[in-house]
C-alpha cells in the first residue's frame, strides 16, 4: 500500500487544526449526517477552552488509494518538545503561514528542526480572505526564512498553495475554488513515500498514549523490518540497557481512531501494547540482533517552579489528592510523557522543583492536576541560571510584538524597562512589527501589562534563543498587595470602607484566612487589612441603608496571570475549585522577622 507521513507545523493560531478538520471532511472520514463540530483534533478540555493545541495527535485518511498519516502539532513555543519528537515520524511537512502575519518566531524554530531532519516542505499560505493580507510579500518572507536556515537547493524549491482553511479551499494560485483537493494532490506528488532501510526490525518510540484497559501504549514509526503480533522483541533503552519483551497487540491509525491489526509494515505509524518500563526515545528492535536508533534530544527547560503540598488553613477541603506522596507520584508520571519537563527533590520532603519550558507549559500542568482533584501550592516561576565561562548567565528570548502604530512607543518603553533590546522595527500595513531580545525573566508578567497598555491590541510571541550574561535586576510589580489580617468571611461593609486603599480579588461573603492576598494596593508596599468587620448595629435607626454600599466587582485572574503576578515571598494555593494567592509565611510578625533576617544577611 502507498503511504505518506506528513506533519503540519505553524505558529500558534495560524490555522493548523482547522486545516486538519478540512482534510478529514474532504476525504469523507465522517458520514454525511454526522455532527462533528469544529477543531475536531483539540479533544482535551484545556485545548477546547484555550483554543490552542497542547498535545501532538495522529490521524490518517485515505485519498486516491494512498494512506496519508497526518500529525497535528502544537504551535506554542512552550510545547516545542512535543513537536521536536513527532517530526521524527514524518517524511514531509506542511508549513502553514498566516497571509497577514507572515513567518513568526515559532515558525522559524520548528522549521529549523524539520529542515535538519531533511523533510520535504510544502508551504501553505492561509487566511488569504483576511483584509490587509499580503500573500506575495509573505511568500518572499518564507523564501528568505528558508534561505537563512541553510535549506538545501531541493528544499528551497518548495511548492506553495494559497487559500482559506475557514472557507474550505486551497489552490496553487490565488483563485478561490470549492475544495482543498489541489493541496491533497500536492501531498501525494511532493511528499516522498517513506524510505525503507534494509535490515532487522527498528522502531523508535516517539510518543505515548495511555488506556485504563491496556496500560501504557508506545507510538512510533517502523523504520525497517516489520512488526507482527506476539513477536518477541528487544527494547533498547536510552542508557543502552536491553530488555526482552513481546508485542501483545498492534494498532494502526485509521481516521480519528485506532484499528487493531496483526502486522505493521515499514514506513507506517503504529501503536504497540505489551511493553513495560519504556521511555520516549527508546528503540523497539530485533530480538536476537538489537540495533538502537539515535536518541531524540529535546531542548533544555528554561524555568522552574516549586510545587509543594497545600499547607493553608483550607487544606483538604476541595481535593482528593493532598499528600506529598500523591504529588510526587503524579509529577513522576508526567515526566514519562512530557519530555521537556524535569522534576527534582528539594531539602523539604513535601516540596519538588519542577523545570519546564515556560509559564504556559507549567501552567497547563498545574491546571490539569487541579482538574484531576489535586491540591497543591506553587511558588513564583524562576529562570534557570547557569555558569558559562565563569560568568553568571541567564536565558534570553526573541520577542515579537505586532501592535497598532499609536501604541508602539508604549510597547518599546515597557520592553526596554525590562532589559529588552530592540532589533527590528518595521511597518506592516497599519501595524507596527517590533522584534526584541529580552531576558526570559523580563517576560514574566509582561503580557498582562502589555495588553493593559495597548487596549488589548498587542499580539506577542516569543521563543528561547540562547544563554547570555546576567543583565542585572529587573523591576517587578509596582504596587503592593492587601493581605487579610485574620480568618473569617468578608463583609460588604468592610470592603466598601477599604475601597480607597486598592482593588479586590474577593467579593463579599467569601471565606478568607490570615495571610491570604485579597487585593492590590494603589501604591507600593503591602498593607494588612481586616476585610471581615461587620457593621456595629444599634437600636437607633440610621437614615442611610446598608444596600447603598457600591463595591466594584472583584478582579478575576487566570492561573497564568497569578503565576506572573506573585513575588518571591508569595505563592498560589491551587485546589479543584479555587485559585488563591497568599503570602508564603502567613503570620505577619513571622514575615517581618524573616525580612529582617534577610536584610541582616545581605548587609553581613
Short mmCIF file of C-alpha atoms in Angstrom, two decimals, residues 38-418:
data_model
loop_
_atom_site.label_atom_id
_atom_site.label_comp_id
_atom_site.label_asym_id
_atom_site.label_seq_id
_atom_site.Cartn_x
_atom_site.Cartn_y
_atom_site.Cartn_z
CA UNK A 38 -15.01 22.36 14.68
CA UNK A 39 -11.39 21.81 15.78
CA UNK A 40 -12.05 18.07 15.99
CA UNK A 41 -8.44 17.31 16.92
CA UNK A 42 -8.43 19.51 20.04
CA UNK A 43 -10.21 16.89 22.12
CA UNK A 44 -8.70 17.69 25.52
CA UNK A 45 -10.83 20.03 27.74
CA UNK A 46 -7.99 22.51 28.20
CA UNK A 47 -7.36 22.64 24.43
CA UNK A 48 -11.04 23.34 23.75
CA UNK A 49 -11.18 26.13 26.34
CA UNK A 50 -7.98 27.88 25.32
CA UNK A 51 -8.29 27.29 21.58
CA UNK A 52 -4.69 26.01 21.38
CA UNK A 53 -3.20 22.61 20.63
CA UNK A 54 -1.14 21.24 23.53
CA UNK A 55 -0.52 17.61 22.53
CA UNK A 56 0.56 16.36 19.11
CA UNK A 57 -2.01 13.95 17.61
CA UNK A 58 -2.19 11.44 14.76
CA UNK A 59 -4.97 10.79 12.27
CA UNK A 60 -4.96 9.04 8.95
CA UNK A 61 -7.05 9.50 5.80
CA UNK A 62 -7.33 7.62 2.51
CA UNK A 63 -7.09 9.67 -0.68
CA UNK A 64 -6.83 8.12 -4.17
CA UNK A 65 -5.91 4.75 -2.57
CA UNK A 66 -2.97 6.31 -0.69
CA UNK A 67 -2.94 6.32 3.11
CA UNK A 68 -1.89 9.75 4.47
CA UNK A 69 -0.84 9.84 8.15
CA UNK A 70 -1.37 13.43 9.35
CA UNK A 71 0.29 14.69 12.55
CA UNK A 72 -1.20 17.87 14.08
CA UNK A 73 1.43 19.66 16.22
CA UNK A 74 1.22 22.43 18.86
CA UNK A 75 2.23 25.93 17.71
CA UNK A 76 3.13 27.42 21.08
CA UNK A 77 6.85 27.75 21.92
CA UNK A 78 6.30 26.17 25.36
CA UNK A 79 5.31 22.88 23.72
CA UNK A 80 8.30 22.73 21.37
CA UNK A 81 9.41 19.45 22.97
CA UNK A 82 6.20 17.89 21.71
CA UNK A 83 6.94 19.00 18.11
CA UNK A 84 10.61 18.00 18.05
CA UNK A 85 9.94 14.37 18.74
CA UNK A 86 6.93 13.83 16.45
CA UNK A 87 8.75 15.25 13.42
CA UNK A 88 10.78 12.02 13.51
CA UNK A 89 7.65 10.17 12.30
CA UNK A 90 7.11 12.40 9.23
CA UNK A 91 8.65 12.39 5.74
CA UNK A 92 7.29 15.79 4.77
CA UNK A 93 5.92 18.92 6.46
CA UNK A 94 3.18 21.37 5.61
CA UNK A 95 4.37 24.78 6.80
CA UNK A 96 1.27 26.88 7.38
CA UNK A 97 1.76 30.66 7.38
CA UNK A 98 -0.78 33.42 8.02
CA UNK A 99 -1.15 35.65 4.92
CA UNK A 100 -1.03 38.78 7.08
CA UNK A 101 1.40 37.96 9.91
CA UNK A 102 3.92 36.01 7.82
CA UNK A 103 6.57 33.75 9.41
CA UNK A 104 6.70 34.20 13.22
CA UNK A 105 9.45 33.16 15.69
CA UNK A 106 7.88 29.77 16.41
CA UNK A 107 7.66 29.08 12.66
CA UNK A 108 11.40 29.55 12.45
CA UNK A 109 12.09 27.26 15.42
CA UNK A 110 10.00 24.32 14.13
CA UNK A 111 11.06 24.76 10.51
CA UNK A 112 14.73 24.60 11.55
CA UNK A 113 14.07 21.19 13.16
CA UNK A 114 12.18 19.95 10.07
CA UNK A 115 14.92 21.05 7.63
CA UNK A 116 17.62 19.44 9.80
CA UNK A 117 15.71 16.14 9.54
CA UNK A 118 15.71 16.63 5.76
CA UNK A 119 11.91 16.63 5.48
CA UNK A 120 10.26 17.77 2.24
CA UNK A 121 8.41 21.08 2.85
CA UNK A 122 5.11 22.26 1.30
CA UNK A 123 4.23 25.89 2.08
CA UNK A 124 0.56 26.80 2.59
CA UNK A 125 -0.33 30.49 2.89
CA UNK A 126 -3.58 30.53 4.85
CA UNK A 127 -6.23 33.21 5.56
CA UNK A 128 -5.90 34.97 2.17
CA UNK A 129 -9.50 36.15 2.69
CA UNK A 130 -8.43 38.43 5.57
CA UNK A 131 -8.36 42.20 4.99
CA UNK A 132 -4.83 43.70 4.69
CA UNK A 133 -3.36 40.28 3.78
CA UNK A 134 -0.20 40.26 1.65
CA UNK A 135 0.32 36.75 0.25
CA UNK A 136 3.09 37.73 -2.20
CA UNK A 137 5.17 39.53 0.43
CA UNK A 138 4.65 36.60 2.83
CA UNK A 139 5.81 34.14 0.14
CA UNK A 140 9.04 36.17 -0.26
CA UNK A 141 9.49 36.28 3.54
CA UNK A 142 9.11 32.48 3.74
CA UNK A 143 11.69 32.00 0.96
CA UNK A 144 14.07 34.31 2.83
CA UNK A 145 13.50 32.31 6.03
CA UNK A 146 14.32 29.02 4.24
CA UNK A 147 17.45 30.63 2.82
CA UNK A 148 18.56 31.93 6.26
CA UNK A 149 18.09 28.45 7.72
CA UNK A 150 20.50 26.97 5.14
CA UNK A 151 17.85 24.97 3.30
CA UNK A 152 19.16 22.72 0.50
CA UNK A 153 18.57 23.55 -3.17
CA UNK A 154 15.77 20.98 -3.25
CA UNK A 155 14.11 22.33 -0.08
CA UNK A 156 14.25 25.90 -1.44
CA UNK A 157 12.27 24.73 -4.45
CA UNK A 158 9.15 24.29 -2.31
CA UNK A 159 5.62 24.20 -3.78
CA UNK A 160 3.23 26.91 -2.47
CA UNK A 161 -0.56 26.73 -2.03
CA UNK A 162 -2.88 29.59 -1.14
CA UNK A 163 -6.29 29.50 0.45
CA UNK A 164 -8.57 29.88 3.44
CA UNK A 165 -8.97 26.96 5.84
CA UNK A 166 -12.06 28.57 7.36
CA UNK A 167 -13.78 28.83 3.96
CA UNK A 168 -12.56 25.36 2.98
CA UNK A 169 -10.45 25.95 -0.15
CA UNK A 170 -6.78 25.71 -1.14
CA UNK A 171 -5.31 26.16 -4.60
CA UNK A 172 -1.88 26.52 -6.23
CA UNK A 173 -2.91 30.08 -7.23
CA UNK A 174 -4.94 32.84 -5.56
CA UNK A 175 -8.11 31.81 -7.43
CA UNK A 176 -10.76 30.65 -4.92
CA UNK A 177 -12.44 27.25 -5.50
CA UNK A 178 -14.80 24.88 -3.71
CA UNK A 179 -12.41 22.34 -2.12
CA UNK A 180 -8.88 21.55 -0.90
CA UNK A 181 -8.15 18.79 -3.45
CA UNK A 182 -5.17 20.61 -5.10
CA UNK A 183 -3.41 20.52 -1.70
CA UNK A 184 -4.13 16.79 -1.23
CA UNK A 185 -2.81 16.13 -4.77
CA UNK A 186 0.26 18.19 -3.84
CA UNK A 187 0.90 15.98 -0.79
CA UNK A 188 0.84 12.86 -3.00
CA UNK A 189 3.09 14.50 -5.59
CA UNK A 190 5.70 16.22 -3.40
CA UNK A 191 5.96 14.19 -0.19
CA UNK A 192 8.07 11.07 -0.74
CA UNK A 193 7.00 7.55 0.15
CA UNK A 194 8.71 6.57 3.49
CA UNK A 195 12.29 5.39 2.92
CA UNK A 196 12.62 1.73 3.89
CA UNK A 197 16.07 0.69 5.03
CA UNK A 198 17.26 -2.90 4.70
CA UNK A 199 17.84 -4.84 7.88
CA UNK A 200 16.21 -6.14 11.04
CA UNK A 201 13.34 -4.51 12.95
CA UNK A 202 13.71 -0.93 14.21
CA UNK A 203 11.04 1.40 15.60
CA UNK A 204 11.71 4.45 17.74
CA UNK A 205 9.11 5.33 20.39
CA UNK A 206 8.28 8.99 19.76
CA UNK A 207 5.05 9.37 21.69
CA UNK A 208 2.99 7.72 24.45
CA UNK A 209 -0.66 7.00 25.00
CA UNK A 210 -2.43 5.53 27.99
CA UNK A 211 -5.51 3.34 28.27
CA UNK A 212 -7.08 2.12 31.50
CA UNK A 213 -7.59 -1.31 29.86
CA UNK A 214 -4.28 -1.75 28.02
CA UNK A 215 -1.89 0.32 30.17
CA UNK A 216 0.88 2.35 28.53
CA UNK A 217 0.95 2.33 24.73
CA UNK A 218 4.10 3.08 22.68
CA UNK A 219 3.67 5.04 19.41
CA UNK A 220 6.26 5.39 16.67
CA UNK A 221 7.16 4.80 13.04
CA UNK A 222 8.52 1.41 11.95
CA UNK A 223 11.69 2.44 10.07
CA UNK A 224 12.74 -1.05 8.97
CA UNK A 225 11.63 -4.64 9.29
CA UNK A 226 8.04 -5.45 10.18
CA UNK A 227 6.17 -5.88 13.44
CA UNK A 228 3.92 -8.89 13.99
CA UNK A 229 1.53 -9.64 16.85
CA UNK A 230 3.07 -11.86 19.60
CA UNK A 231 6.55 -11.32 18.12
CA UNK A 232 9.42 -11.41 20.69
CA UNK A 233 11.42 -8.15 20.58
CA UNK A 234 14.23 -6.30 22.36
CA UNK A 235 13.69 -2.87 23.88
CA UNK A 236 16.90 -0.80 23.72
CA UNK A 237 16.69 1.97 26.32
CA UNK A 238 18.35 5.38 26.28
CA UNK A 239 21.12 4.23 28.67
CA UNK A 240 21.92 1.20 26.49
CA UNK A 241 20.08 -1.39 28.65
CA UNK A 242 18.41 -4.10 26.57
CA UNK A 243 15.18 -5.70 27.82
CA UNK A 244 13.50 -8.66 26.19
CA UNK A 245 9.77 -8.35 25.68
CA UNK A 246 6.86 -9.37 23.46
CA UNK A 247 4.34 -7.45 21.34
CA UNK A 248 0.91 -8.14 22.80
CA UNK A 249 -1.28 -6.09 20.45
CA UNK A 250 -0.72 -3.82 17.44
CA UNK A 251 -2.82 -0.91 16.23
CA UNK A 252 -2.53 1.43 13.25
CA UNK A 253 -4.19 4.83 12.98
CA UNK A 254 -7.34 4.88 10.91
CA UNK A 255 -9.36 8.11 10.60
CA UNK A 256 -9.69 9.52 14.15
CA UNK A 257 -9.22 6.21 15.95
CA UNK A 258 -7.01 3.13 16.03
CA UNK A 259 -7.61 -0.17 14.25
CA UNK A 260 -6.27 -3.48 15.57
CA UNK A 261 -4.01 -5.34 13.10
CA UNK A 262 -1.82 -8.45 13.17
CA UNK A 263 1.18 -6.90 11.38
CA UNK A 264 2.61 -3.47 10.56
CA UNK A 265 4.79 -2.82 7.54
CA UNK A 266 7.82 -0.50 7.49
CA UNK A 267 7.03 3.21 6.98
CA UNK A 268 3.70 3.10 8.83
CA UNK A 269 2.99 4.71 12.20
CA UNK A 270 1.64 2.30 14.79
CA UNK A 271 0.71 1.88 18.45
CA UNK A 272 2.15 -1.06 20.34
CA UNK A 273 0.80 -2.70 23.52
CA UNK A 274 2.71 -5.07 25.80
CA UNK A 275 5.93 -3.20 26.63
CA UNK A 276 6.74 -2.21 30.17
CA UNK A 277 9.12 0.44 31.55
CA UNK A 278 9.77 2.14 28.23
CA UNK A 279 10.51 5.81 27.67
CA UNK A 280 10.37 8.19 24.74
CA UNK A 281 13.43 7.76 22.51
CA UNK A 282 13.79 4.01 23.26
CA UNK A 283 14.09 1.66 20.25
CA UNK A 284 12.00 -1.45 19.62
CA UNK A 285 14.49 -3.74 17.86
CA UNK A 286 15.08 -7.32 16.71
CA UNK A 287 15.03 -9.99 19.44
CA UNK A 288 18.41 -11.52 18.57
CA UNK A 289 20.37 -8.64 16.98
CA UNK A 290 19.08 -5.41 18.56
CA UNK A 291 20.33 -2.15 16.99
CA UNK A 292 19.37 1.20 18.57
CA UNK A 293 18.34 4.34 16.66
CA UNK A 294 19.92 7.69 17.67
CA UNK A 295 18.11 9.22 20.69
CA UNK A 296 15.95 12.34 20.34
CA UNK A 297 17.37 15.18 22.40
CA UNK A 298 14.94 17.87 23.47
CA UNK A 299 15.96 21.47 24.25
CA UNK A 300 16.63 22.12 27.92
CA UNK A 301 13.97 23.70 30.19
CA UNK A 302 14.45 27.44 30.95
CA UNK A 303 12.21 27.92 34.01
CA UNK A 304 11.46 26.23 37.31
CA UNK A 305 8.79 26.42 40.00
CA UNK A 306 8.43 24.91 43.45
CA UNK A 307 5.45 22.56 43.78
CA UNK A 308 4.54 21.63 47.34
CA UNK A 309 1.57 20.27 49.26
CA UNK A 310 -1.21 22.69 50.21
CA UNK A 311 -0.43 23.86 53.76
CA UNK A 312 -3.04 26.63 54.04
CA UNK A 313 -5.80 26.63 56.68
CA UNK A 314 -8.21 25.45 53.94
CA UNK A 315 -6.14 22.31 53.30
CA UNK A 316 -8.13 19.23 52.24
CA UNK A 317 -11.50 21.00 51.77
CA UNK A 318 -11.69 20.53 47.98
CA UNK A 319 -9.23 17.96 46.72
CA UNK A 320 -9.00 14.17 46.70
CA UNK A 321 -5.18 14.02 46.45
CA UNK A 322 -3.48 16.15 49.08
CA UNK A 323 -0.38 14.31 50.40
CA UNK A 324 3.23 14.66 49.23
CA UNK A 325 3.17 11.03 48.04
CA UNK A 326 0.22 11.79 45.73
CA UNK A 327 2.03 14.88 44.44
CA UNK A 328 5.31 13.06 43.85
CA UNK A 329 3.68 10.12 42.01
CA UNK A 330 1.70 12.47 39.76
CA UNK A 331 4.75 14.57 38.83
CA UNK A 332 6.85 11.46 38.10
CA UNK A 333 4.06 10.09 35.89
CA UNK A 334 4.01 13.39 33.97
CA UNK A 335 7.77 13.22 33.21
CA UNK A 336 7.22 9.90 31.40
CA UNK A 337 5.29 11.54 28.58
CA UNK A 338 6.18 15.23 28.89
CA UNK A 339 9.73 15.27 27.52
CA UNK A 340 10.58 18.91 28.24
CA UNK A 341 9.69 18.54 31.95
CA UNK A 342 12.11 17.64 34.77
CA UNK A 343 11.31 17.03 38.47
CA UNK A 344 13.86 17.25 41.29
CA UNK A 345 13.59 16.69 45.03
CA UNK A 346 14.36 19.56 47.41
CA UNK A 347 15.55 19.64 51.03
CA UNK A 348 11.91 19.61 52.17
CA UNK A 349 10.16 16.24 51.84
CA UNK A 350 6.89 17.84 50.69
CA UNK A 351 8.35 20.18 48.01
CA UNK A 352 9.57 19.46 44.47
CA UNK A 353 11.34 21.63 41.95
CA UNK A 354 9.66 21.32 38.53
CA UNK A 355 11.55 22.52 35.44
CA UNK A 356 9.68 23.46 32.24
CA UNK A 357 9.82 25.45 29.01
CA UNK A 358 7.81 28.49 30.17
CA UNK A 359 4.86 29.74 32.16
CA UNK A 360 2.24 28.23 29.84
CA UNK A 361 3.96 24.82 29.90
CA UNK A 362 3.99 24.76 33.72
CA UNK A 363 0.53 26.39 33.95
CA UNK A 364 -1.07 23.67 31.81
CA UNK A 365 0.43 21.00 34.10
CA UNK A 366 -0.95 22.73 37.24
CA UNK A 367 -4.37 23.22 35.61
CA UNK A 368 -4.51 19.54 34.55
CA UNK A 369 -3.58 18.36 38.06
CA UNK A 370 -6.15 20.64 39.62
CA UNK A 371 -8.90 19.17 37.42
CA UNK A 372 -7.84 15.67 38.41
CA UNK A 373 -8.53 16.52 42.08
CA UNK A 374 -5.09 17.57 43.36
CA UNK A 375 -4.45 20.30 45.91
CA UNK A 376 -1.04 21.98 45.79
CA UNK A 377 0.91 25.18 46.37
CA UNK A 378 3.11 26.63 43.61
CA UNK A 379 5.76 29.29 44.03
CA UNK A 380 6.96 32.11 41.79
CA UNK A 381 8.42 30.94 38.44
CA UNK A 382 12.22 31.41 38.35
CA UNK A 383 14.54 31.30 35.36
CA UNK A 384 17.34 28.74 35.38
CA UNK A 385 20.74 30.42 35.81
CA UNK A 386 23.92 28.72 34.58
CA UNK A 387 27.62 29.47 34.94
CA UNK A 388 29.12 29.72 31.43
CA UNK A 389 32.85 30.55 31.07
CA UNK A 390 32.87 31.69 34.70
CA UNK A 391 30.05 34.20 34.10
CA UNK A 392 26.56 34.02 35.59
CA UNK A 393 24.29 33.56 32.57
CA UNK A 394 20.52 33.54 32.03
CA UNK A 395 18.23 32.54 29.15
CA UNK A 396 17.36 35.18 26.56
CA UNK A 397 14.40 35.05 24.18
CA UNK A 398 13.39 36.67 20.91
CA UNK A 399 10.17 38.60 21.46
CA UNK A 400 7.98 39.67 18.53
CA UNK A 401 5.16 42.17 19.03
CA UNK A 402 2.66 43.31 16.38
CA UNK A 403 0.75 46.36 17.57
CA UNK A 404 -1.19 49.35 16.10
CA UNK A 405 1.18 52.25 15.45
CA UNK A 406 -0.23 54.55 18.15
CA UNK A 407 0.78 52.04 20.86
CA UNK A 408 4.28 51.24 19.52
CA UNK A 409 6.08 53.72 21.83
CA UNK A 410 4.35 52.25 24.93
CA UNK A 411 5.44 48.74 23.94
CA UNK A 412 9.06 49.82 23.36
CA UNK A 413 9.09 51.60 26.74
CA UNK A 414 7.67 48.55 28.55
CA UNK A 415 10.16 46.12 26.99
CA UNK A 416 13.25 48.32 27.43
CA UNK A 417 12.41 48.80 31.13
CA UNK A 418 12.64 45.02 31.41
#
